[in-house]
């Protein structure tokens, strides 16, 4: 039976280094993310958020445990197979937009399809550009756009191939509050209207409040979650986490 989970982590641990000097960045993460949901991951600095995202997205290999993406166990996959899976079934939105300056907006959006060896679908490209409000900017270069518009391009690029999971790492970290809300609204809409699955690491409770569920990481473990919580609840939960979290070694 096909899995209804977009992503599953089973007993995922990640150590850096060995022996007494080892850093335990993840200490046994068990998690299943339902398809068509928006999940935020929060935690104090050093709690393991980046490592979590890297392991969940197949960019880094766990020291132990299994990661299953869209029903495929990626644990034993060769580097080539993993790259192919990332290109065809996952997508990424970063804080720094990561657009190629020499390509037009449309070419940037279609780049992941090209890299995956697929025929670029111009109709679908136009559709996602319209969805993010950039229908008239397809032939522009990134440098001709504002930061918010550039991140809209990155969102369009992340959605174009209908991936199993969109991983977003502080996607609003470089944007002002109003522009950030516009980007988060686009991500929310992709989940609600197209069944996209989004996992977003953020330190901003206002951003996390757009998610269906907020997961709290502390010292490499998932210690709590809040569902459909307002920013004020998320912020106060973060405050207690930060107060009780062990200082970084
Ligand atoms: P966060 O994203 O929440 O700030 P990270 O996942 O970056 O947390 O880091 C978790 C822990 O792992 C921290 O103690 C960090 O110093 C350590 N760490 C992260 N990456 C490395 C690495 N490449 N080598 C050694 N330690 C690392």
PDB file of C-alpha atoms and ligand atoms in Angstrom:
ATOM      1  CA  UNK A   1       0.000   0.000   0.000  1.00  0.00           C
ATOM      2  CA  UNK A   2       1.437   3.422  -0.813  1.00  0.00           C
ATOM      3  CA  UNK A   3       2.437   5.448   2.186  1.00  0.00           C
ATOM      4  CA  UNK A   4       0.287   8.445   3.177  1.00  0.00           C
ATOM      5  CA  UNK A   5       3.320   9.945   4.837  1.00  0.00           C
ATOM      6  CA  UNK A   6       5.315  12.432   2.806  1.00  0.00           C
ATOM      7  CA  UNK A   7       8.304  11.925   5.100  1.00  0.00           C
ATOM      8  CA  UNK A   8       9.130   9.566   7.945  1.00  0.00           C
ATOM      9  CA  UNK A   9      12.066   9.586  10.331  1.00  0.00           C
ATOM     10  CA  UNK A  10      12.641   6.480  12.407  1.00  0.00           C
ATOM     11  CA  UNK A  11      15.124   6.677  15.276  1.00  0.00           C
ATOM     12  CA  UNK A  12      17.291   9.183  13.427  1.00  0.00           C
ATOM     13  CA  UNK A  13      20.493  10.123  15.212  1.00  0.00           C
ATOM     14  CA  UNK A  14      23.374  12.223  13.926  1.00  0.00           C
ATOM     15  CA  UNK A  15      26.694  12.503  15.684  1.00  0.00           C
ATOM     16  CA  UNK A  16      29.551  14.706  14.575  1.00  0.00           C
ATOM     17  CA  UNK A  17      32.968  13.398  15.543  1.00  0.00           C
ATOM     18  CA  UNK A  18      33.693  10.352  17.696  1.00  0.00           C
ATOM     19  CA  UNK A  19      34.156   9.270  21.269  1.00  0.00           C
ATOM     20  CA  UNK A  20      34.185  11.801  24.075  1.00  0.00           C
ATOM     21  CA  UNK A  21      34.412  14.721  21.665  1.00  0.00           C
ATOM     22  CA  UNK A  22      31.326  13.648  19.675  1.00  0.00           C
ATOM     23  CA  UNK A  23      28.532  16.189  19.279  1.00  0.00           C
ATOM     24  CA  UNK A  24      25.095  14.592  19.394  1.00  0.00           C
ATOM     25  CA  UNK A  25      23.188  16.858  17.037  1.00  0.00           C
ATOM     26  CA  UNK A  26      20.144  14.559  16.751  1.00  0.00           C
ATOM     27  CA  UNK A  27      19.321  12.057  19.484  1.00  0.00           C
ATOM     28  CA  UNK A  28      16.635   9.763  18.102  1.00  0.00           C
ATOM     29  CA  UNK A  29      14.019  11.565  16.039  1.00  0.00           C
ATOM     30  CA  UNK A  30      10.771   9.665  15.338  1.00  0.00           C
ATOM     31  CA  UNK A  31       8.380  11.536  13.131  1.00  0.00           C
ATOM     32  CA  UNK A  32       5.857  11.032  10.348  1.00  0.00           C
ATOM     33  CA  UNK A  33       4.709  14.001   8.310  1.00  0.00           C
ATOM     34  CA  UNK A  34       1.313  13.600   6.627  1.00  0.00           C
ATOM     35  CA  UNK A  35       1.124  14.616   2.965  1.00  0.00           C
ATOM     36  CA  UNK A  36      -0.590  17.946   2.423  1.00  0.00           C
ATOM     37  CA  UNK A  37       0.518  19.555   5.673  1.00  0.00           C
ATOM     38  CA  UNK A  38       2.688  22.495   6.685  1.00  0.00           C
ATOM     39  CA  UNK A  39       5.131  21.793   9.527  1.00  0.00           C
ATOM     40  CA  UNK A  40       7.415  24.298  11.220  1.00  0.00           C
ATOM     41  CA  UNK A  41      10.505  23.240  13.172  1.00  0.00           C
ATOM     42  CA  UNK A  42      11.712  25.526  15.946  1.00  0.00           C
ATOM     43  CA  UNK A  43      14.322  25.345  18.647  1.00  0.00           C
ATOM     44  CA  UNK A  44      17.135  27.300  20.226  1.00  0.00           C
ATOM     45  CA  UNK A  45      20.372  27.822  18.339  1.00  0.00           C
ATOM     46  CA  UNK A  46      22.336  24.567  18.309  1.00  0.00           C
ATOM     47  CA  UNK A  47      19.242  22.412  19.019  1.00  0.00           C
ATOM     48  CA  UNK A  48      19.680  20.498  15.739  1.00  0.00           C
ATOM     49  CA  UNK A  49      17.289  22.252  13.327  1.00  0.00           C
ATOM     50  CA  UNK A  50      19.723  22.431  10.407  1.00  0.00           C
ATOM     51  CA  UNK A  51      20.900  18.878  10.962  1.00  0.00           C
ATOM     52  CA  UNK A  52      17.268  17.726  11.096  1.00  0.00           C
ATOM     53  CA  UNK A  53      16.475  19.434   7.796  1.00  0.00           C
ATOM     54  CA  UNK A  54      19.629  18.076   6.134  1.00  0.00           C
ATOM     55  CA  UNK A  55      18.915  14.514   7.249  1.00  0.00           C
ATOM     56  CA  UNK A  56      15.190  14.682   6.422  1.00  0.00           C
ATOM     57  CA  UNK A  57      15.990  16.027   2.951  1.00  0.00           C
ATOM     58  CA  UNK A  58      18.653  13.425   2.184  1.00  0.00           C
ATOM     59  CA  UNK A  59      21.413  16.056   2.072  1.00  0.00           C
ATOM     60  CA  UNK A  60      23.173  14.465   5.034  1.00  0.00           C
ATOM     61  CA  UNK A  61      23.196  10.835   6.182  1.00  0.00           C
ATOM     62  CA  UNK A  62      22.087  10.008   9.722  1.00  0.00           C
ATOM     63  CA  UNK A  63      24.530   8.151  11.947  1.00  0.00           C
ATOM     64  CA  UNK A  64      21.697   5.703  12.683  1.00  0.00           C
ATOM     65  CA  UNK A  65      18.017   5.393  11.902  1.00  0.00           C
ATOM     66  CA  UNK A  66      15.992   5.547   8.714  1.00  0.00           C
ATOM     67  CA  UNK A  67      14.502   8.303   6.566  1.00  0.00           C
ATOM     68  CA  UNK A  68      11.614   7.448   4.239  1.00  0.00           C
ATOM     69  CA  UNK A  69      10.551  10.014   1.637  1.00  0.00           C
ATOM     70  CA  UNK A  70       7.292   9.512  -0.243  1.00  0.00           C
ATOM     71  CA  UNK A  71       7.409   5.810   0.668  1.00  0.00           C
ATOM     72  CA  UNK A  72      11.036   5.335  -0.474  1.00  0.00           C
ATOM     73  CA  UNK A  73      13.545   4.361   2.209  1.00  0.00           C
ATOM     74  CA  UNK A  74      16.568   6.503   1.340  1.00  0.00           C
ATOM     75  CA  UNK A  75      18.872   4.955   3.948  1.00  0.00           C
ATOM     76  CA  UNK A  76      20.774   2.606   1.659  1.00  0.00           C
ATOM     77  CA  UNK A  77      20.518   4.621  -1.555  1.00  0.00           C
ATOM     78  CA  UNK A  78      23.690   5.355  -3.489  1.00  0.00           C
ATOM     79  CA  UNK A  79      24.716   8.988  -3.814  1.00  0.00           C
ATOM     80  CA  UNK A  80      23.561   8.988  -7.461  1.00  0.00           C
ATOM     81  CA  UNK A  81      20.129   7.594  -6.626  1.00  0.00           C
ATOM     82  CA  UNK A  82      19.783  10.028  -3.742  1.00  0.00           C
ATOM     83  CA  UNK A  83      20.651  12.974  -5.992  1.00  0.00           C
ATOM     84  CA  UNK A  84      18.100  11.792  -8.545  1.00  0.00           C
ATOM     85  CA  UNK A  85      15.451  11.435  -5.842  1.00  0.00           C
ATOM     86  CA  UNK A  86      16.191  14.906  -4.486  1.00  0.00           C
ATOM     87  CA  UNK A  87      15.944  16.394  -7.969  1.00  0.00           C
ATOM     88  CA  UNK A  88      12.677  14.724  -8.882  1.00  0.00           C
ATOM     89  CA  UNK A  89      10.791  14.485  -5.601  1.00  0.00           C
ATOM     90  CA  UNK A  90      12.045  17.178  -3.237  1.00  0.00           C
ATOM     91  CA  UNK A  91      12.511  20.902  -3.461  1.00  0.00           C
ATOM     92  CA  UNK A  92      14.117  23.613  -1.399  1.00  0.00           C
ATOM     93  CA  UNK A  93      13.546  27.253  -0.486  1.00  0.00           C
ATOM     94  CA  UNK A  94      16.455  29.000   1.223  1.00  0.00           C
ATOM     95  CA  UNK A  95      16.841  32.269   3.093  1.00  0.00           C
ATOM     96  CA  UNK A  96      19.147  33.613   0.369  1.00  0.00           C
ATOM     97  CA  UNK A  97      16.777  32.829  -2.574  1.00  0.00           C
ATOM     98  CA  UNK A  98      19.586  31.017  -4.474  1.00  0.00           C
ATOM     99  CA  UNK A  99      18.511  32.049  -7.969  1.00  0.00           C
ATOM    100  CA  UNK A 100      20.965  31.956 -10.857  1.00  0.00           C
ATOM    101  CA  UNK A 101      21.574  35.582 -11.897  1.00  0.00           C
ATOM    102  CA  UNK A 102      22.274  34.822 -15.557  1.00  0.00           C
ATOM    103  CA  UNK A 103      18.978  33.000 -16.100  1.00  0.00           C
ATOM    104  CA  UNK A 104      15.569  34.605 -16.554  1.00  0.00           C
ATOM    105  CA  UNK A 105      12.844  34.085 -13.977  1.00  0.00           C
ATOM    106  CA  UNK A 106      11.207  31.398 -16.129  1.00  0.00           C
ATOM    107  CA  UNK A 107      14.533  29.638 -16.725  1.00  0.00           C
ATOM    108  CA  UNK A 108      15.209  29.646 -12.980  1.00  0.00           C
ATOM    109  CA  UNK A 109      11.796  28.124 -12.318  1.00  0.00           C
ATOM    110  CA  UNK A 110      12.335  25.391 -14.910  1.00  0.00           C
ATOM    111  CA  UNK A 111      15.943  24.643 -13.926  1.00  0.00           C
ATOM    112  CA  UNK A 112      15.125  21.790 -11.500  1.00  0.00           C
ATOM    113  CA  UNK A 113      13.110  20.080 -14.247  1.00  0.00           C
ATOM    114  CA  UNK A 114      16.017  20.439 -16.664  1.00  0.00           C
ATOM    115  CA  UNK A 115      18.484  19.109 -14.078  1.00  0.00           C
ATOM    116  CA  UNK A 116      16.165  16.135 -13.529  1.00  0.00           C
ATOM    117  CA  UNK A 117      16.243  15.481 -17.280  1.00  0.00           C
ATOM    118  CA  UNK A 118      12.586  16.313 -17.771  1.00  0.00           C
ATOM    119  CA  UNK A 119      11.137  18.286 -20.626  1.00  0.00           C
ATOM    120  CA  UNK A 120      10.507  21.802 -19.279  1.00  0.00           C
ATOM    121  CA  UNK A 121       6.772  22.343 -19.053  1.00  0.00           C
ATOM    122  CA  UNK A 122       6.197  25.979 -20.081  1.00  0.00           C
ATOM    123  CA  UNK A 123       2.518  25.818 -19.323  1.00  0.00           C
ATOM    124  CA  UNK A 124       3.170  24.622 -15.770  1.00  0.00           C
ATOM    125  CA  UNK A 125       5.885  27.281 -15.374  1.00  0.00           C
ATOM    126  CA  UNK A 126       3.440  30.016 -16.365  1.00  0.00           C
ATOM    127  CA  UNK A 127       0.887  28.539 -13.984  1.00  0.00           C
ATOM    128  CA  UNK A 128       3.176  28.668 -10.922  1.00  0.00           C
ATOM    129  CA  UNK A 129       4.477  32.124 -11.836  1.00  0.00           C
ATOM    130  CA  UNK A 130       0.865  33.328 -11.951  1.00  0.00           C
ATOM    131  CA  UNK A 131       0.240  31.600  -8.639  1.00  0.00           C
ATOM    132  CA  UNK A 132       3.028  33.603  -6.986  1.00  0.00           C
ATOM    133  CA  UNK A 133       1.929  36.837  -8.663  1.00  0.00           C
ATOM    134  CA  UNK A 134       4.775  37.102 -11.172  1.00  0.00           C
ATOM    135  CA  UNK A 135       3.012  36.288 -14.442  1.00  0.00           C
ATOM    136  CA  UNK A 136       4.468  39.437 -16.027  1.00  0.00           C
ATOM    137  CA  UNK A 137       8.055  38.860 -14.852  1.00  0.00           C
ATOM    138  CA  UNK A 138       8.921  35.599 -16.635  1.00  0.00           C
ATOM    139  CA  UNK A 139      11.561  37.199 -18.880  1.00  0.00           C
ATOM    140  CA  UNK A 140      13.212  39.363 -16.219  1.00  0.00           C
ATOM    141  CA  UNK A 141      16.489  38.564 -14.477  1.00  0.00           C
ATOM    142  CA  UNK A 142      16.589  38.122 -10.696  1.00  0.00           C
ATOM    143  CA  UNK A 143      18.582  41.363 -10.269  1.00  0.00           C
ATOM    144  CA  UNK A 144      15.623  43.292 -11.694  1.00  0.00           C
ATOM    145  CA  UNK A 145      13.355  42.045  -8.900  1.00  0.00           C
ATOM    146  CA  UNK A 146      12.931  42.983  -5.223  1.00  0.00           C
ATOM    147  CA  UNK A 147      13.941  40.513  -2.504  1.00  0.00           C
ATOM    148  CA  UNK A 148      10.323  39.502  -1.966  1.00  0.00           C
ATOM    149  CA  UNK A 149       9.839  38.945  -5.688  1.00  0.00           C
ATOM    150  CA  UNK A 150      13.019  36.857  -5.841  1.00  0.00           C
ATOM    151  CA  UNK A 151      11.724  34.671  -3.040  1.00  0.00           C
ATOM    152  CA  UNK A 152       8.428  34.318  -4.955  1.00  0.00           C
ATOM    153  CA  UNK A 153      10.486  32.967  -7.867  1.00  0.00           C
ATOM    154  CA  UNK A 154      12.137  30.513  -5.465  1.00  0.00           C
ATOM    155  CA  UNK A 155       8.686  29.418  -4.241  1.00  0.00           C
ATOM    156  CA  UNK A 156       7.502  28.942  -7.838  1.00  0.00           C
ATOM    157  CA  UNK A 157      10.644  26.903  -8.549  1.00  0.00           C
ATOM    158  CA  UNK A 158       9.958  24.786  -5.459  1.00  0.00           C
ATOM    159  CA  UNK A 159       6.372  24.051  -6.508  1.00  0.00           C
ATOM    160  CA  UNK A 160       6.716  23.602 -10.267  1.00  0.00           C
ATOM    161  CA  UNK A 161       7.414  19.861 -10.286  1.00  0.00           C
ATOM    162  CA  UNK A 162       4.866  19.036  -7.548  1.00  0.00           C
ATOM    163  CA  UNK A 163       7.472  17.501  -5.210  1.00  0.00           C
ATOM    164  CA  UNK A 164       6.684  15.105  -2.371  1.00  0.00           C
ATOM    165  CA  UNK A 165       8.133  17.587   0.127  1.00  0.00           C
ATOM    166  CA  UNK A 166       9.243  21.219   0.014  1.00  0.00           C
ATOM    167  CA  UNK A 167      12.000  21.933   2.552  1.00  0.00           C
ATOM    168  CA  UNK A 168      12.265  25.580   3.548  1.00  0.00           C
ATOM    169  CA  UNK A 169      15.182  26.893   5.636  1.00  0.00           C
ATOM    170  CA  UNK A 170      14.366  30.287   7.180  1.00  0.00           C
ATOM    171  CA  UNK A 171      12.598  31.296   3.936  1.00  0.00           C
ATOM    172  CA  UNK A 172      11.588  34.682   5.330  1.00  0.00           C
ATOM    173  CA  UNK A 173      14.806  35.406   7.231  1.00  0.00           C
ATOM    174  CA  UNK A 174      15.970  38.047   4.741  1.00  0.00           C
ATOM    175  CA  UNK A 175      12.582  39.755   4.267  1.00  0.00           C
ATOM    176  CA  UNK A 176      10.690  42.536   6.017  1.00  0.00           C
ATOM    177  CA  UNK A 177       7.554  41.621   7.963  1.00  0.00           C
ATOM    178  CA  UNK A 178       5.035  42.465   5.242  1.00  0.00           C
ATOM    179  CA  UNK A 179       6.946  40.688   2.494  1.00  0.00           C
ATOM    180  CA  UNK A 180       7.537  37.711   4.797  1.00  0.00           C
ATOM    181  CA  UNK A 181       3.789  37.385   5.380  1.00  0.00           C
ATOM    182  CA  UNK A 182       3.195  37.386   1.612  1.00  0.00           C
ATOM    183  CA  UNK A 183       5.668  34.530   1.124  1.00  0.00           C
ATOM    184  CA  UNK A 184       4.175  32.541   4.012  1.00  0.00           C
ATOM    185  CA  UNK A 185       0.694  33.073   2.580  1.00  0.00           C
ATOM    186  CA  UNK A 186       1.911  31.577  -0.716  1.00  0.00           C
ATOM    187  CA  UNK A 187       3.328  28.537   1.077  1.00  0.00           C
ATOM    188  CA  UNK A 188       0.092  28.150   3.045  1.00  0.00           C
ATOM    189  CA  UNK A 189      -1.951  28.402  -0.164  1.00  0.00           C
ATOM    190  CA  UNK A 190       0.197  25.736  -1.853  1.00  0.00           C
ATOM    191  CA  UNK A 191      -0.626  23.374   1.016  1.00  0.00           C
ATOM    192  CA  UNK A 192      -4.328  24.213   1.106  1.00  0.00           C
ATOM    193  CA  UNK A 193      -5.088  24.297  -2.611  1.00  0.00           C
ATOM    194  CA  UNK A 194      -2.530  21.898  -4.124  1.00  0.00           C
ATOM    195  CA  UNK A 195      -1.837  19.510  -1.287  1.00  0.00           C
ATOM    196  CA  UNK A 196       1.833  20.485  -1.098  1.00  0.00           C
ATOM    197  CA  UNK A 197       3.795  19.220   1.913  1.00  0.00           C
ATOM    198  CA  UNK A 198       6.085  21.799   3.487  1.00  0.00           C
ATOM    199  CA  UNK A 199       8.672  21.499   6.259  1.00  0.00           C
ATOM    200  CA  UNK A 200      10.056  24.860   7.344  1.00  0.00           C
ATOM    201  CA  UNK A 201      12.815  25.618   9.815  1.00  0.00           C
ATOM    202  CA  UNK A 202      12.381  29.034  11.375  1.00  0.00           C
ATOM    203  CA  UNK A 203      13.263  30.964  14.503  1.00  0.00           C
ATOM    204  CA  UNK A 204      10.323  33.320  14.011  1.00  0.00           C
ATOM    205  CA  UNK A 205       7.109  32.469  15.916  1.00  0.00           C
ATOM    206  CA  UNK A 206       5.085  34.651  13.518  1.00  0.00           C
ATOM    207  CA  UNK A 207       6.305  32.552  10.590  1.00  0.00           C
ATOM    208  CA  UNK A 208       5.721  29.284  12.478  1.00  0.00           C
ATOM    209  CA  UNK A 209       2.131  30.339  13.208  1.00  0.00           C
ATOM    210  CA  UNK A 210       1.302  29.763   9.512  1.00  0.00           C
ATOM    211  CA  UNK A 211       2.033  26.050   9.930  1.00  0.00           C
ATOM    212  CA  UNK A 212      -0.438  23.321  10.877  1.00  0.00           C
ATOM    213  CA  UNK A 213       1.990  21.978  13.445  1.00  0.00           C
ATOM    214  CA  UNK A 214       5.056  23.428  15.139  1.00  0.00           C
ATOM    215  CA  UNK A 215       7.680  20.918  16.314  1.00  0.00           C
ATOM    216  CA  UNK A 216      10.059  21.977  19.068  1.00  0.00           C
ATOM    217  CA  UNK A 217      13.613  20.669  19.072  1.00  0.00           C
ATOM    218  CA  UNK A 218      15.841  20.947  22.108  1.00  0.00           C
ATOM    219  CA  UNK A 219      19.246  19.351  22.443  1.00  0.00           C
ATOM    220  CA  UNK A 220      18.669  17.090  19.438  1.00  0.00           C
ATOM    221  CA  UNK A 221      15.278  15.772  20.537  1.00  0.00           C
ATOM    222  CA  UNK A 222      11.692  16.578  19.606  1.00  0.00           C
ATOM    223  CA  UNK A 223      10.277  17.545  22.944  1.00  0.00           C
ATOM    224  CA  UNK A 224       6.908  19.083  22.118  1.00  0.00           C
ATOM    225  CA  UNK A 225       4.530  20.265  19.418  1.00  0.00           C
ATOM    226  CA  UNK A 226       1.726  22.795  19.055  1.00  0.00           C
ATOM    227  CA  UNK A 227      -1.087  22.532  16.501  1.00  0.00           C
ATOM    228  CA  UNK A 228      -2.612  25.571  14.811  1.00  0.00           C
ATOM    229  CA  UNK A 229      -1.153  27.768  17.513  1.00  0.00           C
ATOM    230  CA  UNK A 230      -1.021  31.559  17.447  1.00  0.00           C
ATOM    231  CA  UNK A 231       2.379  33.259  17.386  1.00  0.00           C
ATOM    232  CA  UNK A 232       2.038  34.316  21.033  1.00  0.00           C
ATOM    233  CA  UNK A 233       1.707  30.672  22.223  1.00  0.00           C
ATOM    234  CA  UNK A 234       4.608  29.613  20.048  1.00  0.00           C
ATOM    235  CA  UNK A 235       6.744  32.474  21.351  1.00  0.00           C
ATOM    236  CA  UNK A 236       6.067  31.630  24.993  1.00  0.00           C
ATOM    237  CA  UNK A 237       6.823  27.932  24.385  1.00  0.00           C
ATOM    238  CA  UNK A 238      10.113  28.985  22.782  1.00  0.00           C
ATOM    239  CA  UNK A 239      10.948  31.123  25.819  1.00  0.00           C
ATOM    240  CA  UNK A 240      10.603  28.164  28.189  1.00  0.00           C
ATOM    241  CA  UNK A 241      12.671  26.020  25.800  1.00  0.00           C
ATOM    242  CA  UNK A 242      15.459  28.540  25.646  1.00  0.00           C
ATOM    243  CA  UNK A 243      15.460  28.885  29.416  1.00  0.00           C
ATOM    244  CA  UNK A 244      15.630  25.121  30.023  1.00  0.00           C
ATOM    245  CA  UNK A 245      17.839  24.111  27.118  1.00  0.00           C
ATOM    246  CA  UNK A 246      21.277  22.896  28.067  1.00  0.00           C
ATOM    247  CA  UNK A 247      24.017  25.306  27.108  1.00  0.00           C
ATOM    248  CA  UNK A 248      25.844  24.274  23.948  1.00  0.00           C
ATOM    249  CA  UNK A 249      28.966  22.252  24.705  1.00  0.00           C
TER     250      UNK A 249
HETATM  251  P1  LIG B   1      20.597  24.616  14.779  1.00  0.00           P
HETATM  252  O1  LIG B   1      20.300  24.592  13.321  1.00  0.00           O
HETATM  253  O2  LIG B   1      19.389  24.373  15.632  1.00  0.00           O
HETATM  254  O3  LIG B   1      21.342  25.840  15.211  1.00  0.00           O
HETATM  255  P2  LIG B   1      22.555  22.577  14.139  1.00  0.00           P
HETATM  256  O4  LIG B   1      21.841  21.427  13.527  1.00  0.00           O
HETATM  257  O5  LIG B   1      23.269  23.516  13.231  1.00  0.00           O
HETATM  258  O6  LIG B   1      21.553  23.369  15.102  1.00  0.00           O
HETATM  259  O7  LIG B   1      23.637  22.016  15.158  1.00  0.00           O
HETATM  260  C1  LIG B   1      23.340  21.061  16.172  1.00  0.00           C
HETATM  261  C2  LIG B   1      24.621  20.729  16.936  1.00  0.00           C
HETATM  262  O8  LIG B   1      25.522  20.059  16.058  1.00  0.00           O
HETATM  263  C3  LIG B   1      25.365  21.963  17.430  1.00  0.00           C
HETATM  264  O9  LIG B   1      25.953  21.630  18.673  1.00  0.00           O
HETATM  265  C4  LIG B   1      26.413  22.189  16.369  1.00  0.00           C
HETATM  266  O10 LIG B   1      27.540  22.856  16.905  1.00  0.00           O
HETATM  267  C5  LIG B   1      26.742  20.776  15.949  1.00  0.00           C
HETATM  268  N1  LIG B   1      27.174  20.694  14.530  1.00  0.00           N
HETATM  269  C6  LIG B   1      26.443  21.028  13.436  1.00  0.00           C
HETATM  270  N2  LIG B   1      27.126  20.793  12.316  1.00  0.00           N
HETATM  271  C7  LIG B   1      28.330  20.314  12.701  1.00  0.00           C
HETATM  272  C8  LIG B   1      29.499  19.853  12.004  1.00  0.00           C
HETATM  273  N3  LIG B   1      29.560  19.860  10.670  1.00  0.00           N
HETATM  274  N4  LIG B   1      30.538  19.418  12.730  1.00  0.00           N
HETATM  275  C9  LIG B   1      30.494  19.386  14.071  1.00  0.00           C
HETATM  276  N5  LIG B   1      29.425  19.783  14.801  1.00  0.00           N
HETATM  277  C10 LIG B   1      28.365  20.235  14.125  1.00  0.00           C
END
